[in-house]
Coordinates of C-alpha atoms in Angstrom, one line a residue:
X1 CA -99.9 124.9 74.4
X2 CA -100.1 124.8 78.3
X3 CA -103.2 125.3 80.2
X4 CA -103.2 125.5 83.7
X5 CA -106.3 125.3 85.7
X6 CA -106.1 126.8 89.5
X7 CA -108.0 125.0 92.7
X8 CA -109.7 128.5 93.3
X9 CA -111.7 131.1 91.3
X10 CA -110.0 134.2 92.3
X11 CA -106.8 134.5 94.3
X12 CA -108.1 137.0 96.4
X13 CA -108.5 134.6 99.3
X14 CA -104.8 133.1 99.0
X15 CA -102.6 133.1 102.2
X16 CA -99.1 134.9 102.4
X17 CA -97.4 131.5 101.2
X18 CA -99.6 130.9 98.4
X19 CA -99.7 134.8 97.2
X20 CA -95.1 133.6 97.4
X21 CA -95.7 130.8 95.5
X22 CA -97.8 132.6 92.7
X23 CA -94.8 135.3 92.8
X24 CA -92.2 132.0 92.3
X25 CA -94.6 131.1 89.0
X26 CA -94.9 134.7 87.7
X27 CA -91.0 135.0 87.8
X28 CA -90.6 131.6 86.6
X29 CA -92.4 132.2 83.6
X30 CA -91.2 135.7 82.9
X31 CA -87.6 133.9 82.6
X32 CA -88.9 131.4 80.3
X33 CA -90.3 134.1 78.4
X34 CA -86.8 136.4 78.7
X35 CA -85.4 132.9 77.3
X36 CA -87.5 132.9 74.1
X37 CA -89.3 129.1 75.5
X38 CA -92.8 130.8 76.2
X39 CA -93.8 132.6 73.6
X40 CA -96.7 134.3 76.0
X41 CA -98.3 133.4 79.0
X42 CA -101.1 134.4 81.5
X43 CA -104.6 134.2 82.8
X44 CA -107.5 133.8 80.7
X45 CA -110.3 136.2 81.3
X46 CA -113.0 133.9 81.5
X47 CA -115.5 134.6 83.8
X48 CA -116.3 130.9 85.9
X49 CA -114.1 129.1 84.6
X50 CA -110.1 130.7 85.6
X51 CA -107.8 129.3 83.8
X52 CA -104.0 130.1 82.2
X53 CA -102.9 129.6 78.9
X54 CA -98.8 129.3 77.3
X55 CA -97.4 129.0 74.1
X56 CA -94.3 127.4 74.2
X57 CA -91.3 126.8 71.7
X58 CA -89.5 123.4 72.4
X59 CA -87.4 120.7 70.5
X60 CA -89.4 117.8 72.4
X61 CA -91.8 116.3 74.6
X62 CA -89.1 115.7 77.6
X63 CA -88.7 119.4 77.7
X64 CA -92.1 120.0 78.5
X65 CA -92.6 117.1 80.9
X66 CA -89.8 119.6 82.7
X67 CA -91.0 122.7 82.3
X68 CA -94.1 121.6 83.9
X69 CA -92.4 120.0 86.9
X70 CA -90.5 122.9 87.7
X71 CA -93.3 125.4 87.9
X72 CA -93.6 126.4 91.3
X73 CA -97.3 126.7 91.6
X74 CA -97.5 122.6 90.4
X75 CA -94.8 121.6 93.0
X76 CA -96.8 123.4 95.8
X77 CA -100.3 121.4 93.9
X78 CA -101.7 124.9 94.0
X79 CA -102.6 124.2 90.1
X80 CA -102.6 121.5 87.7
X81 CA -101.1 121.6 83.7
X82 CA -102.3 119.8 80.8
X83 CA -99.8 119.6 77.8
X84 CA -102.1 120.3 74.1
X85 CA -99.3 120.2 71.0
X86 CA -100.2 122.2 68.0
X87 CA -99.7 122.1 64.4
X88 CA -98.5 125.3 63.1
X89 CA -98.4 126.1 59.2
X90 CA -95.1 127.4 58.0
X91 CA -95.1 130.8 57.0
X92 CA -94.2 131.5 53.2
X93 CA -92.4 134.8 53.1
X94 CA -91.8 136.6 50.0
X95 CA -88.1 138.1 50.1
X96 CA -89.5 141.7 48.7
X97 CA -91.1 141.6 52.2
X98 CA -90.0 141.3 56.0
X99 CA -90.1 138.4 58.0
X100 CA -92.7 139.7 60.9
X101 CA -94.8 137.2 62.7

């Protein structure tokens, strides 16, 4: 899991090169999420305390030490990651039944 924390409480006070960069980390994201890496992705609703959240897929560590240095929004320091791994149980699926997560 990847949680994101922003400098700001809203983005309504961004300037035209910030509101471009947050563009740059929407699309990014989208195309890791096209790819099948981030499972889903986007702003928590939590009133004070603006945050986002990702669930990523990945073989290893070194992928999401990349990953988070090619966001957009961290090169341009508009907002910082933090990298939480999580143990996931593994689904027991009976074969009279599909396979639907």
């Amino acid at each position: 899991m990847l949680w994101s924390v922003p400098p700001r409480e809203s983005q309504q006070d961004m300037n035209a090169e910030q509101q471009n960069v947050l563009q740059k980390h929407f699309s990014y994201w989208t195309d890791k999420q096209n790819q099948g890496i981030a499972l889903f992705w986007g702003r928590v609703l939590k009133p004070n305390d603006p945050h986002g959240m990702a669930i990523i897929e990945v073989k290893n560590a070194d992928e999401v030490t990349q990953l988070i240095a090619e966001d957009p929004a961290v090169i341009a320091e508009m907002i910082t990651v933090d990298f939480f791994p999580m143990m996931i149980p593994p689904r027991t699926v009976s074969t009279n039944e599909p396979n639907v997560m």
